[in-house]
mmCIF file of C-alpha atoms in Angstrom:
data_model
loop_
_atom_site.group_PDB
_atom_site.id
_atom_site.type_symbol
_atom_site.label_atom_id
_atom_site.label_comp_id
_atom_site.label_asym_id
_atom_site.label_seq_id
_atom_site.Cartn_x
_atom_site.Cartn_y
_atom_site.Cartn_z
ATOM 1 C CA MET A 10 11.493 -5.943 -27.009
ATOM 2 C CA THR A 11 14.897 -7.346 -25.851
ATOM 3 C CA ARG A 12 14.658 -9.192 -21.777
ATOM 4 C CA LEU A 13 17.865 -9.064 -19.915
ATOM 5 C CA TRP A 14 18.730 -12.680 -20.754
ATOM 6 C CA ASP A 15 17.993 -12.341 -24.386
ATOM 7 C CA LYS A 16 20.139 -14.287 -26.930
ATOM 8 C CA GLY A 17 17.796 -13.803 -29.534
ATOM 9 C CA SER A 18 15.510 -16.600 -29.612
ATOM 10 C CA SER A 19 11.871 -16.562 -29.583
ATOM 11 C CA LEU A 20 9.898 -17.479 -26.358
ATOM 12 C CA ASP A 21 6.776 -19.468 -26.089
ATOM 13 C CA ALA A 22 3.848 -16.814 -25.166
ATOM 14 C CA LYS A 23 2.634 -19.470 -22.378
ATOM 15 C CA VAL A 24 5.821 -20.016 -20.868
ATOM 16 C CA LEU A 25 6.572 -15.915 -20.665
ATOM 17 C CA ASP A 26 2.983 -15.918 -19.133
ATOM 18 C CA TYR A 27 3.926 -18.557 -16.816
ATOM 19 C CA THR A 28 7.722 -17.363 -15.727
ATOM 20 C CA ALA A 29 6.890 -13.548 -15.513
ATOM 21 C CA GLY A 30 3.877 -14.405 -13.312
ATOM 22 C CA ASP A 31 2.476 -11.426 -12.002
ATOM 23 C CA ASP A 32 6.191 -9.749 -11.639
ATOM 24 C CA HIS A 33 4.945 -7.091 -14.222
ATOM 25 C CA THR A 34 1.991 -5.866 -11.963
ATOM 26 C CA LEU A 35 4.094 -6.041 -8.396
ATOM 27 C CA ASP A 36 7.421 -4.475 -9.502
ATOM 28 C CA ASN A 37 5.646 -1.099 -10.034
ATOM 29 C CA ARG A 38 6.075 -0.624 -6.611
ATOM 30 C CA LEU A 39 10.011 -1.205 -7.098
ATOM 31 C CA VAL A 40 10.913 1.068 -9.670
ATOM 32 C CA VAL A 41 11.907 3.736 -7.339
ATOM 33 C CA TYR A 42 14.359 1.527 -5.505
ATOM 34 C CA ASP A 43 15.192 -0.139 -8.621
ATOM 35 C CA ILE A 44 16.125 3.579 -10.407
ATOM 36 C CA ARG A 45 18.265 4.011 -6.645
ATOM 37 C CA ALA A 46 20.113 1.317 -6.941
ATOM 38 C CA SER A 47 20.877 1.405 -10.502
ATOM 39 C CA ILE A 48 22.176 5.099 -10.305
ATOM 40 C CA ALA A 49 24.318 4.175 -6.983
ATOM 41 C CA HIS A 50 25.522 1.755 -9.595
ATOM 42 C CA ALA A 51 26.354 3.668 -12.175
ATOM 43 C CA GLU A 52 28.290 6.343 -9.711
ATOM 44 C CA MET A 53 30.039 3.197 -8.231
ATOM 45 C CA LEU A 54 31.136 2.113 -12.144
ATOM 46 C CA GLY A 55 32.366 5.970 -12.887
ATOM 47 C CA GLU A 56 34.397 5.972 -9.895
ATOM 48 C CA GLN A 57 36.036 2.775 -10.503
ATOM 49 C CA LYS A 58 36.464 3.986 -13.956
ATOM 50 C CA LEU A 59 34.703 1.555 -15.604
ATOM 51 C CA LEU A 60 32.490 4.312 -17.265
ATOM 52 C CA SER A 61 32.626 7.832 -18.263
ATOM 53 C CA PRO A 62 31.727 10.774 -16.665
ATOM 54 C CA GLN A 63 29.350 11.614 -19.589
ATOM 55 C CA ASP A 64 28.249 8.347 -19.428
ATOM 56 C CA VAL A 65 27.415 8.597 -15.575
ATOM 57 C CA ALA A 66 25.998 11.780 -16.343
ATOM 58 C CA ALA A 67 23.646 10.629 -18.885
ATOM 59 C CA ILE A 68 22.465 7.384 -17.025
ATOM 60 C CA ARG A 69 21.363 9.537 -13.545
ATOM 61 C CA ASP A 70 19.479 11.953 -15.497
ATOM 62 C CA ALA A 71 17.785 9.551 -18.002
ATOM 63 C CA LEU A 72 16.965 7.237 -14.447
ATOM 64 C CA THR A 73 15.784 10.086 -12.941
ATOM 65 C CA ASP A 74 13.381 11.054 -15.521
ATOM 66 C CA ILE A 75 12.261 7.445 -16.161
ATOM 67 C CA GLY A 76 11.066 7.282 -12.364
ATOM 68 C CA ALA A 77 9.286 10.612 -12.433
ATOM 69 C CA GLU A 78 7.349 9.758 -15.428
ATOM 70 C CA HIS A 79 6.274 6.130 -13.549
ATOM 71 C CA ALA A 80 5.055 8.385 -10.573
ATOM 72 C CA GLN A 81 3.144 10.299 -12.690
ATOM 73 C CA GLY A 82 1.683 7.124 -14.361
ATOM 74 C CA ARG A 83 3.084 8.285 -17.651
ATOM 75 C CA TRP A 84 4.364 4.318 -17.979
ATOM 76 C CA HIS A 85 3.996 0.785 -16.500
ATOM 77 C CA ILE A 86 5.343 -2.307 -16.810
ATOM 78 C CA SER A 87 4.266 -4.691 -19.317
ATOM 79 C CA LEU A 88 3.925 -8.748 -19.340
ATOM 80 C CA ASP A 89 6.206 -8.586 -22.354
ATOM 81 C CA GLN A 90 9.045 -7.077 -20.417
ATOM 82 C CA GLU A 91 8.385 -9.092 -17.404
ATOM 83 C CA ASP A 92 9.603 -6.958 -14.868
ATOM 84 C CA CYS A 93 10.828 -3.726 -13.761
ATOM 85 C CA GLN A 94 14.694 -4.465 -14.395
ATOM 86 C CA THR A 95 14.075 -5.363 -18.374
ATOM 87 C CA ALA A 96 11.558 -1.948 -18.363
ATOM 88 C CA ILE A 97 13.897 0.347 -17.177
ATOM 89 C CA GLU A 98 17.017 -0.829 -19.103
ATOM 90 C CA ASN A 99 15.310 -0.779 -22.209
ATOM 91 C CA LEU A 100 13.855 2.875 -21.487
ATOM 92 C CA LEU A 101 17.132 3.856 -20.632
ATOM 93 C CA THR A 102 18.677 2.443 -23.647
ATOM 94 C CA ALA A 103 16.009 3.560 -25.698
ATOM 95 C CA ARG A 104 17.181 6.845 -24.493
ATOM 96 C CA ILE A 105 20.807 7.052 -24.194
ATOM 97 C CA GLY A 106 22.142 4.289 -26.482
ATOM 98 C CA ALA A 107 25.214 2.419 -25.529
ATOM 99 C CA ALA A 108 25.819 4.293 -22.403
ATOM 100 C CA GLY A 109 22.627 2.323 -20.985
ATOM 101 C CA GLY A 110 23.608 -0.899 -22.114
ATOM 102 C CA ARG A 111 27.110 -0.598 -20.028
ATOM 103 C CA LEU A 112 25.276 0.090 -16.768
ATOM 104 C CA HIS A 113 24.964 -3.688 -16.365
ATOM 105 C CA ALA A 114 28.406 -4.351 -16.149
ATOM 106 C CA GLY A 115 29.573 -5.971 -12.435
ATOM 107 C CA ARG A 116 26.063 -6.739 -11.500
ATOM 108 C CA SER A 117 22.991 -9.450 -12.621
ATOM 109 C CA ARG A 118 19.312 -9.612 -12.444
ATOM 110 C CA ASN A 119 20.017 -11.390 -9.479
ATOM 111 C CA ASP A 120 21.788 -8.916 -6.802
ATOM 112 C CA GLN A 121 19.803 -6.054 -8.759
ATOM 113 C CA VAL A 122 16.482 -7.568 -7.963
ATOM 114 C CA LEU A 123 17.847 -8.433 -4.236
ATOM 115 C CA ALA A 124 18.710 -4.904 -4.037
ATOM 116 C CA ALA A 125 15.526 -3.064 -4.975
ATOM 117 C CA LEU A 126 13.473 -5.476 -2.856
ATOM 118 C CA ARG A 127 15.452 -4.597 0.323
ATOM 119 C CA LEU A 128 15.250 -1.130 -0.145
ATOM 120 C CA TYR A 129 11.411 -1.513 -0.359
ATOM 121 C CA MET A 130 11.252 -3.724 2.509
ATOM 122 C CA ARG A 131 13.191 -1.192 4.636
ATOM 123 C CA ASP A 132 10.912 1.662 3.745
ATOM 124 C CA ALA A 133 7.803 -0.808 4.554
ATOM 125 C CA ALA A 134 9.207 -1.825 8.142
ATOM 126 C CA LYS A 135 9.676 1.715 8.828
ATOM 127 C CA GLY A 136 6.185 2.370 7.532
ATOM 128 C CA LEU A 137 4.817 -0.514 9.403
ATOM 129 C CA SER A 138 6.235 0.502 12.908
ATOM 130 C CA LEU A 139 5.182 3.976 12.715
ATOM 131 C CA GLY A 140 1.718 2.778 11.708
ATOM 132 C CA ALA A 141 1.959 0.471 14.836
ATOM 133 C CA ILE A 142 2.431 3.477 17.308
ATOM 134 C CA ALA A 143 -0.138 5.565 15.855
ATOM 135 C CA VAL A 144 -2.533 2.919 16.899
ATOM 136 C CA ALA A 145 -0.647 2.759 20.094
ATOM 137 C CA HIS A 146 -0.852 6.765 20.453
ATOM 138 C CA ALA A 147 -5.234 6.362 19.544
ATOM 139 C CA LEU A 148 -5.169 3.528 22.760
ATOM 140 C CA GLN A 149 -3.635 5.860 24.921
ATOM 141 C CA GLU A 150 -6.115 8.443 24.154
ATOM 142 C CA LEU A 151 -9.099 6.440 24.317
ATOM 143 C CA GLY A 152 -7.938 5.478 27.893
ATOM 144 C CA LYS A 153 -7.960 8.943 28.820
ATOM 145 C CA ARG A 154 -11.036 9.410 27.819
ATOM 146 C CA HIS A 155 -12.618 6.884 30.227
ATOM 147 C CA PRO A 156 -9.764 7.589 32.963
ATOM 148 C CA ASP A 157 -12.092 6.329 35.452
ATOM 149 C CA GLN A 158 -13.698 3.943 34.051
ATOM 150 C CA GLU A 159 -13.952 0.080 35.436
ATOM 151 C CA LEU A 160 -14.052 -2.601 33.597
ATOM 152 C CA PRO A 161 -14.315 -6.573 33.875
ATOM 153 C CA GLY A 162 -10.910 -8.413 33.390
ATOM 154 C CA TYR A 163 -11.576 -11.626 31.786
ATOM 155 C CA THR A 164 -10.329 -15.252 32.144
ATOM 156 C CA HIS A 165 -11.861 -18.168 30.482
ATOM 157 C CA MET A 166 -14.298 -15.684 29.093
ATOM 158 C CA GLN A 167 -15.608 -15.248 32.750
ATOM 159 C CA GLN A 168 -15.210 -12.112 35.087
ATOM 160 C CA ALA A 169 -11.797 -12.589 37.103
ATOM 161 C CA MET A 170 -10.465 -9.545 38.185
ATOM 162 C CA PRO A 171 -11.287 -5.832 38.143
ATOM 163 C CA SER A 172 -9.343 -3.737 35.346
ATOM 164 C CA SER A 173 -10.354 -0.510 33.970
ATOM 165 C CA VAL A 174 -10.599 0.882 30.413
ATOM 166 C CA ALA A 175 -7.410 2.337 30.661
ATOM 167 C CA LEU A 176 -5.522 -0.337 31.701
ATOM 168 C CA TRP A 177 -7.461 -2.645 29.253
ATOM 169 C CA ALA A 178 -6.340 -0.004 26.311
ATOM 170 C CA LEU A 179 -2.804 0.596 27.893
ATOM 171 C CA GLY A 180 -2.154 -3.060 27.634
ATOM 172 C CA PHE A 181 -2.724 -3.255 23.818
ATOM 173 C CA ALA A 182 -0.654 -0.346 23.544
ATOM 174 C CA ALA A 183 2.093 -1.546 25.049
ATOM 175 C CA GLU A 184 1.923 -4.556 22.806
ATOM 176 C CA LEU A 185 1.820 -2.250 19.527
ATOM 177 C CA ARG A 186 4.934 -0.879 20.606
ATOM 178 C CA ASP A 187 6.520 -3.762 21.049
ATOM 179 C CA ASP A 188 5.740 -5.019 17.505
ATOM 180 C CA ALA A 189 6.963 -1.811 16.358
ATOM 181 C CA GLU A 190 10.089 -2.595 17.910
ATOM 182 C CA GLY A 191 10.062 -5.933 16.176
ATOM 183 C CA LEU A 192 9.656 -4.519 12.857
ATOM 184 C CA GLU A 193 12.808 -2.286 13.614
ATOM 185 C CA HIS A 194 14.758 -5.306 14.512
ATOM 186 C CA THR A 195 13.935 -6.870 11.012
ATOM 187 C CA GLN A 196 16.754 -4.082 9.632
ATOM 188 C CA ARG A 197 19.221 -6.388 10.841
ATOM 189 C CA ARG A 198 18.643 -8.415 7.646
ATOM 190 C CA ILE A 199 17.271 -6.088 5.468
ATOM 191 C CA SER A 200 20.168 -3.857 5.726
ATOM 192 C CA LYS A 201 22.611 -5.961 3.600
ATOM 193 C CA ASN A 202 24.093 -4.835 0.362
ATOM 194 C CA PRO A 203 23.737 -7.244 -1.669
ATOM 195 C CA LEU A 204 24.910 -5.230 -5.135
ATOM 196 C CA GLY A 205 28.244 -6.658 -6.308
ATOM 197 C CA SER A 206 27.540 -10.322 -5.563
ATOM 198 C CA ALA A 207 26.032 -10.533 -8.934
ATOM 199 C CA ALA A 208 24.792 -14.096 -9.634
ATOM 200 C CA GLY A 209 26.062 -15.008 -6.767
ATOM 201 C CA PHE A 210 29.655 -15.307 -7.140
ATOM 202 C CA GLY A 211 30.944 -11.933 -7.343
ATOM 203 C CA THR A 212 32.254 -10.265 -10.639
ATOM 204 C CA PRO A 213 35.495 -11.488 -11.696
ATOM 205 C CA ASN A 214 37.937 -9.284 -13.763
ATOM 206 C CA LEU A 215 36.090 -6.109 -12.833
ATOM 207 C CA ASN A 216 37.483 -4.089 -10.304
ATOM 208 C CA ILE A 217 34.227 -2.614 -8.484
ATOM 209 C CA SER A 218 33.323 -1.252 -4.970
ATOM 210 C CA ARG A 219 30.636 -2.813 -3.018
ATOM 211 C CA GLU A 220 31.498 -0.533 -0.066
ATOM 212 C CA ALA A 221 30.365 2.387 -2.265
ATOM 213 C CA THR A 222 27.182 1.336 -3.327
ATOM 214 C CA ARG A 223 26.573 0.089 0.420
ATOM 215 C CA ARG A 224 27.463 3.739 1.530
ATOM 216 C CA ARG A 225 25.125 5.510 -1.423
ATOM 217 C CA LEU A 226 22.306 3.201 -0.644
ATOM 218 C CA GLU A 227 22.655 3.412 3.240
ATOM 219 C CA PHE A 228 23.005 -0.252 3.957
ATOM 220 C CA ALA A 229 24.243 -1.154 7.348
ATOM 221 C CA VAL A 230 26.977 -3.497 6.261
ATOM 222 C CA THR A 231 28.150 -5.269 2.947
ATOM 223 C CA GLN A 232 26.788 -8.667 2.601
ATOM 224 C CA GLU A 233 29.812 -11.284 2.708
ATOM 225 C CA PRO A 234 31.098 -13.311 1.225
ATOM 226 C CA VAL A 235 29.120 -13.122 -1.923
ATOM 227 C CA THR A 236 28.111 -16.414 -2.143
ATOM 228 C CA ALA A 237 26.258 -15.887 1.371
ATOM 229 C CA VAL A 238 23.637 -13.294 -0.327
ATOM 230 C CA GLN A 239 21.523 -15.898 -2.061
ATOM 231 C CA LEU A 240 21.308 -18.378 0.754
ATOM 232 C CA SER A 241 20.313 -15.345 2.607
ATOM 233 C CA ARG A 242 17.050 -15.069 0.321
ATOM 234 C CA GLY A 243 13.828 -15.473 1.781
ATOM 235 C CA LYS A 244 15.371 -15.075 5.672
ATOM 236 C CA ALA A 245 14.723 -11.280 5.755
ATOM 237 C CA GLU A 246 11.546 -11.440 3.719
ATOM 238 C CA ALA A 247 10.289 -14.228 6.553
ATOM 239 C CA GLN A 248 11.559 -12.390 9.488
ATOM 240 C CA LEU A 249 9.287 -9.348 8.041
ATOM 241 C CA LEU A 250 6.786 -11.461 7.766
ATOM 242 C CA PHE A 251 7.171 -12.999 11.201
ATOM 243 C CA GLU A 252 6.757 -9.612 13.028
ATOM 244 C CA ILE A 253 3.706 -8.319 10.864
ATOM 245 C CA THR A 254 1.734 -11.451 12.061
ATOM 246 C CA LEU A 255 2.400 -10.612 15.521
ATOM 247 C CA LEU A 256 1.214 -7.579 14.673
ATOM 248 C CA THR A 257 -1.819 -8.653 12.846
ATOM 249 C CA GLN A 258 -2.832 -11.525 15.572
ATOM 250 C CA ASP A 259 -2.695 -8.055 18.234
ATOM 251 C CA LEU A 260 -4.811 -6.139 16.100
ATOM 252 C CA GLY A 261 -6.880 -9.042 15.974
ATOM 253 C CA ARG A 262 -7.386 -9.493 19.231
ATOM 254 C CA LEU A 263 -8.449 -6.025 19.868
ATOM 255 C CA ALA A 264 -10.585 -6.629 17.388
ATOM 256 C CA ALA A 265 -12.290 -9.629 18.956
ATOM 257 C CA ASP A 266 -12.599 -7.493 22.311
ATOM 258 C CA LEU A 267 -14.205 -4.579 20.866
ATOM 259 C CA MET A 268 -16.635 -6.876 18.459
ATOM 260 C CA LEU A 269 -17.736 -8.719 21.980
ATOM 261 C CA PHE A 270 -17.893 -5.437 24.129
ATOM 262 C CA TYR A 271 -20.264 -4.086 21.110
ATOM 263 C CA SER A 272 -22.758 -7.052 21.218
ATOM 264 C CA GLN A 273 -25.993 -6.442 22.523
ATOM 265 C CA GLU A 274 -25.619 -9.157 25.562
ATOM 266 C CA PHE A 275 -22.297 -6.684 26.801
ATOM 267 C CA GLY A 276 -23.201 -3.467 25.212
ATOM 268 C CA TYR A 277 -19.894 -1.828 26.677
ATOM 269 C CA VAL A 278 -19.112 0.332 23.797
ATOM 270 C CA SER A 279 -20.310 2.261 20.941
ATOM 271 C CA LEU A 280 -19.165 1.819 17.587
ATOM 272 C CA PRO A 281 -18.581 4.990 15.126
ATOM 273 C CA GLU A 282 -21.170 4.697 12.576
ATOM 274 C CA ALA A 283 -18.703 5.846 9.857
ATOM 275 C CA PHE A 284 -17.013 2.208 10.672
ATOM 276 C CA THR A 285 -19.954 -0.118 10.921
ATOM 277 C CA THR A 286 -21.935 -1.242 7.878
ATOM 278 C CA GLY A 287 -25.682 -2.046 7.531
ATOM 279 C CA SER A 288 -27.672 -5.282 6.934
ATOM 280 C CA SER A 289 -29.486 -5.837 3.368
ATOM 281 C CA ILE A 290 -32.225 -7.651 5.113
ATOM 282 C CA MET A 291 -32.475 -6.177 8.709
ATOM 283 C CA PRO A 292 -33.359 -2.743 9.017
ATOM 284 C CA GLN A 293 -31.937 -2.696 12.681
ATOM 285 C CA LYS A 294 -28.393 -3.780 12.247
ATOM 286 C CA ARG A 295 -24.811 -2.150 12.444
ATOM 287 C CA ASN A 296 -22.402 -4.468 11.898
ATOM 288 C CA PRO A 297 -18.656 -4.390 12.676
ATOM 289 C CA ASP A 298 -17.309 -5.519 9.823
ATOM 290 C CA VAL A 299 -14.006 -3.251 9.941
ATOM 291 C CA PHE A 300 -13.694 -5.048 12.634
ATOM 292 C CA GLU A 301 -14.080 -8.547 11.431
ATOM 293 C CA LEU A 302 -11.931 -8.060 8.629
ATOM 294 C CA MET A 303 -9.344 -7.156 11.212
ATOM 295 C CA ARG A 304 -9.569 -10.139 13.048
ATOM 296 C CA GLY A 305 -9.105 -12.212 10.258
ATOM 297 C CA ARG A 306 -6.399 -10.417 8.172
ATOM 298 C CA GLY A 307 -4.123 -12.413 10.973
ATOM 299 C CA ALA A 308 -4.710 -15.069 8.619
ATOM 300 C CA VAL A 309 -3.292 -13.237 5.125
ATOM 301 C CA ALA A 310 -0.237 -12.349 7.033
ATOM 302 C CA GLN A 311 0.369 -16.288 8.813
ATOM 303 C CA ALA A 312 -0.122 -17.651 5.374
ATOM 304 C CA ALA A 313 2.397 -15.543 3.835
ATOM 305 C CA LEU A 314 4.789 -16.327 6.210
ATOM 306 C CA ILE A 315 4.224 -20.305 5.707
ATOM 307 C CA GLU A 316 3.866 -19.809 1.772
ATOM 308 C CA VAL A 317 7.580 -18.227 1.743
ATOM 309 C CA LEU A 318 8.970 -20.477 4.389
ATOM 310 C CA GLY A 319 8.032 -23.422 2.363
ATOM 311 C CA ILE A 320 9.592 -21.461 -1.122
ATOM 312 C CA THR A 321 12.803 -21.652 0.610
ATOM 313 C CA GLN A 322 13.250 -24.570 2.927
ATOM 314 C CA LYS A 323 14.882 -27.063 0.692
ATOM 315 C CA LEU A 324 16.615 -25.075 -2.390
ATOM 316 C CA THR A 325 19.985 -26.007 -2.826
ATOM 317 C CA SER A 326 22.505 -23.282 -2.967
ATOM 318 C CA GLY A 327 22.626 -20.375 -5.272
ATOM 319 C CA TYR A 328 19.786 -18.680 -7.327
ATOM 320 C CA HIS A 329 16.370 -20.351 -8.338
ATOM 321 C CA ARG A 330 13.740 -19.011 -9.769
ATOM 322 C CA ASP A 331 11.519 -20.211 -7.425
ATOM 323 C CA LEU A 332 12.581 -17.051 -5.174
ATOM 324 C CA GLN A 333 10.562 -14.857 -7.506
ATOM 325 C CA LEU A 334 7.422 -16.309 -5.817
ATOM 326 C CA ILE A 335 8.408 -14.581 -2.538
ATOM 327 C CA LYS A 336 7.041 -10.904 -3.790
ATOM 328 C CA ALA A 337 3.630 -11.995 -3.865
ATOM 329 C CA PRO A 338 2.917 -13.160 -0.290
ATOM 330 C CA LEU A 339 5.326 -10.509 0.994
ATOM 331 C CA PHE A 340 3.546 -7.730 -0.582
ATOM 332 C CA ARG A 341 0.184 -9.046 0.035
ATOM 333 C CA ALA A 342 1.203 -9.120 3.832
ATOM 334 C CA ILE A 343 2.561 -5.738 4.172
ATOM 335 C CA ASP A 344 -0.490 -4.069 2.146
ATOM 336 C CA SER A 345 -3.161 -6.278 4.226
ATOM 337 C CA CYS A 346 -1.448 -5.061 7.497
ATOM 338 C CA MET A 347 -0.934 -1.290 6.194
ATOM 339 C CA GLN A 348 -4.324 -0.741 5.121
ATOM 340 C CA THR A 349 -5.841 -2.063 8.956
ATOM 341 C CA LEU A 350 -2.797 0.621 10.467
ATOM 342 C CA GLU A 351 -3.703 3.191 8.516
ATOM 343 C CA ILE A 352 -7.576 2.678 9.247
ATOM 344 C CA LEU A 353 -7.348 2.141 12.552
ATOM 345 C CA PRO A 354 -6.704 5.258 14.497
ATOM 346 C CA SER A 355 -9.777 6.974 13.002
ATOM 347 C CA ALA A 356 -12.161 4.313 14.160
ATOM 348 C CA LEU A 357 -10.578 4.026 17.716
ATOM 349 C CA GLU A 358 -11.560 7.964 18.110
ATOM 350 C CA GLY A 359 -14.952 6.848 17.726
ATOM 351 C CA VAL A 360 -15.294 4.470 20.435
ATOM 352 C CA ARG A 361 -17.068 5.130 23.341
ATOM 353 C CA PHE A 362 -17.340 3.004 26.276
ATOM 354 C CA ARG A 363 -20.984 2.884 27.777
ATOM 355 C CA ALA A 364 -20.917 3.490 31.674
ATOM 356 C CA GLU A 365 -24.130 2.318 32.270
ATOM 357 C CA ASN A 366 -24.022 -1.107 30.677
ATOM 358 C CA ILE A 367 -20.877 -2.096 32.383
ATOM 359 C CA ARG A 368 -21.344 -4.015 35.426
ATOM 360 C CA LEU A 369 -18.878 -6.089 37.903
ATOM 361 C CA ASP A 370 -20.278 -9.151 39.922
ATOM 362 C CA PRO A 371 -19.366 -8.715 43.347
ATOM 363 C CA SER A 372 -17.328 -11.882 43.467
ATOM 364 C CA ILE A 373 -14.441 -10.184 41.067
ATOM 365 C CA HIS A 374 -13.007 -8.551 44.290
ATOM 366 C CA ALA A 375 -12.465 -11.941 45.401
ATOM 367 C CA ALA A 376 -8.748 -11.996 44.905
ATOM 368 C CA ALA A 377 -7.992 -8.727 46.265
ATOM 369 C CA ALA A 378 -10.222 -9.991 49.607
ATOM 370 C CA ALA A 379 -7.493 -13.226 49.760
ATOM 371 C CA ASN A 380 -4.788 -10.793 49.466
ATOM 372 C CA ALA A 381 -5.980 -8.263 52.101
ATOM 373 C CA LEU A 382 -6.104 -11.003 54.698
ATOM 374 C CA VAL A 383 -2.557 -12.077 54.063
ATOM 375 C CA ALA A 384 -1.647 -8.465 54.543
ATOM 376 C CA LYS A 385 -3.501 -8.130 57.522
ATOM 377 C CA GLU A 386 -3.536 -11.405 59.222
ATOM 378 C CA GLY A 387 -0.171 -12.699 58.102
ATOM 379 C CA ILE A 388 -1.984 -16.310 56.897
ATOM 380 C CA PRO A 389 -0.646 -18.057 53.933
ATOM 381 C CA PHE A 390 -2.442 -17.067 50.813
ATOM 382 C CA ARG A 391 -3.581 -20.381 50.357
ATOM 383 C CA GLU A 392 -5.299 -20.580 53.826
ATOM 384 C CA ALA A 393 -6.486 -16.894 52.769
ATOM 385 C CA TYR A 394 -7.742 -18.426 49.508
ATOM 386 C CA ARG A 395 -9.913 -20.961 51.382
ATOM 387 C CA GLN A 396 -11.278 -18.543 53.580
ATOM 388 C CA VAL A 397 -12.813 -16.242 51.082
ATOM 389 C CA ALA A 398 -13.531 -19.219 48.652
ATOM 390 C CA ALA A 399 -15.797 -20.806 51.755
ATOM 391 C CA LYS A 400 -17.559 -17.462 52.180
ATOM 392 C CA LEU A 401 -18.363 -17.351 48.896
ATOM 393 C CA GLY A 402 -19.850 -20.554 48.961
ATOM 394 C CA ASP A 403 -22.030 -19.542 51.746
ATOM 395 C CA LYS A 404 -23.822 -16.677 49.835
ATOM 396 C CA GLU A 405 -24.710 -18.739 47.009
#
């Protein structure tokens, strides 16, 4: 087995295990993106007369087959291969010979890895954004099921002003749509073409076209100068993780409300049995485990963000192997958030508010009473506030 950096010397098995880490498992999700970027790179090399038309065709066809076979589960990346880049190139050269080895002209594993990662993040950000919108829609439908149901509005965990189920649900829906927009804005950093920057200093003596790969891969711009590419590592990832953190915090607050409303002391809502679990000792229990985990998963995203920022914060310029460690927290946070988004719309479909248990304290209308005095009598609000407070005090 030949690695991309191999010069014929042996590598201690412990060193391989330490340096490769979990890349051989993490990279399975990047195979489709690395193949797409590799085909774009090969076609560019062909246009620049650095590959023959026959080599380009052979590379394109073989890579397409290799990608299809991976999607079918017919091969996976091994620890010995380190990562998807080595695995794919080895499979390619085994099938088409020297033409496979010519593909690496004009690129380094550094820009190759980053291209695949950015293509993946572009899709992940879009998927998360659509997932947030789906949850917002489910909340809107929840509000429609209870159009006239009053609900106490709380501040400091006390009834404060009258609200409604619809207003409660639409507030969360609006914030989730805002989160979706924030995720879309991460494309500004993600959609920069790194290919052609190679190890960070370009490709001397090779007349490549970075614009050609940018166009084929539908990146918005080509990242310039080449020295900026490695300096940017971790920034798009951190921005995506920041937006995921905000999204998971909103989902966590939604879950916290539902769990509070589900408690016997409140009894405001019933939760679908398919989304609650039982107790091993108490026969009467139905536990809101799904919503508890939803609340807790905000910590997963926040920890991932801090981890990525910590990895990059004091690196000198250029590429460093530390950057490999970004993938694990990035993927972990994306997967955790996506799982929540996939399950939540169905869970919300089964949520019902129990009108018979919802009671508003009469004092909840105090602010409205003060406003009415201002509107009717024209007195300062602070005076109206005192008058209403005094009346409430007399009733006590």
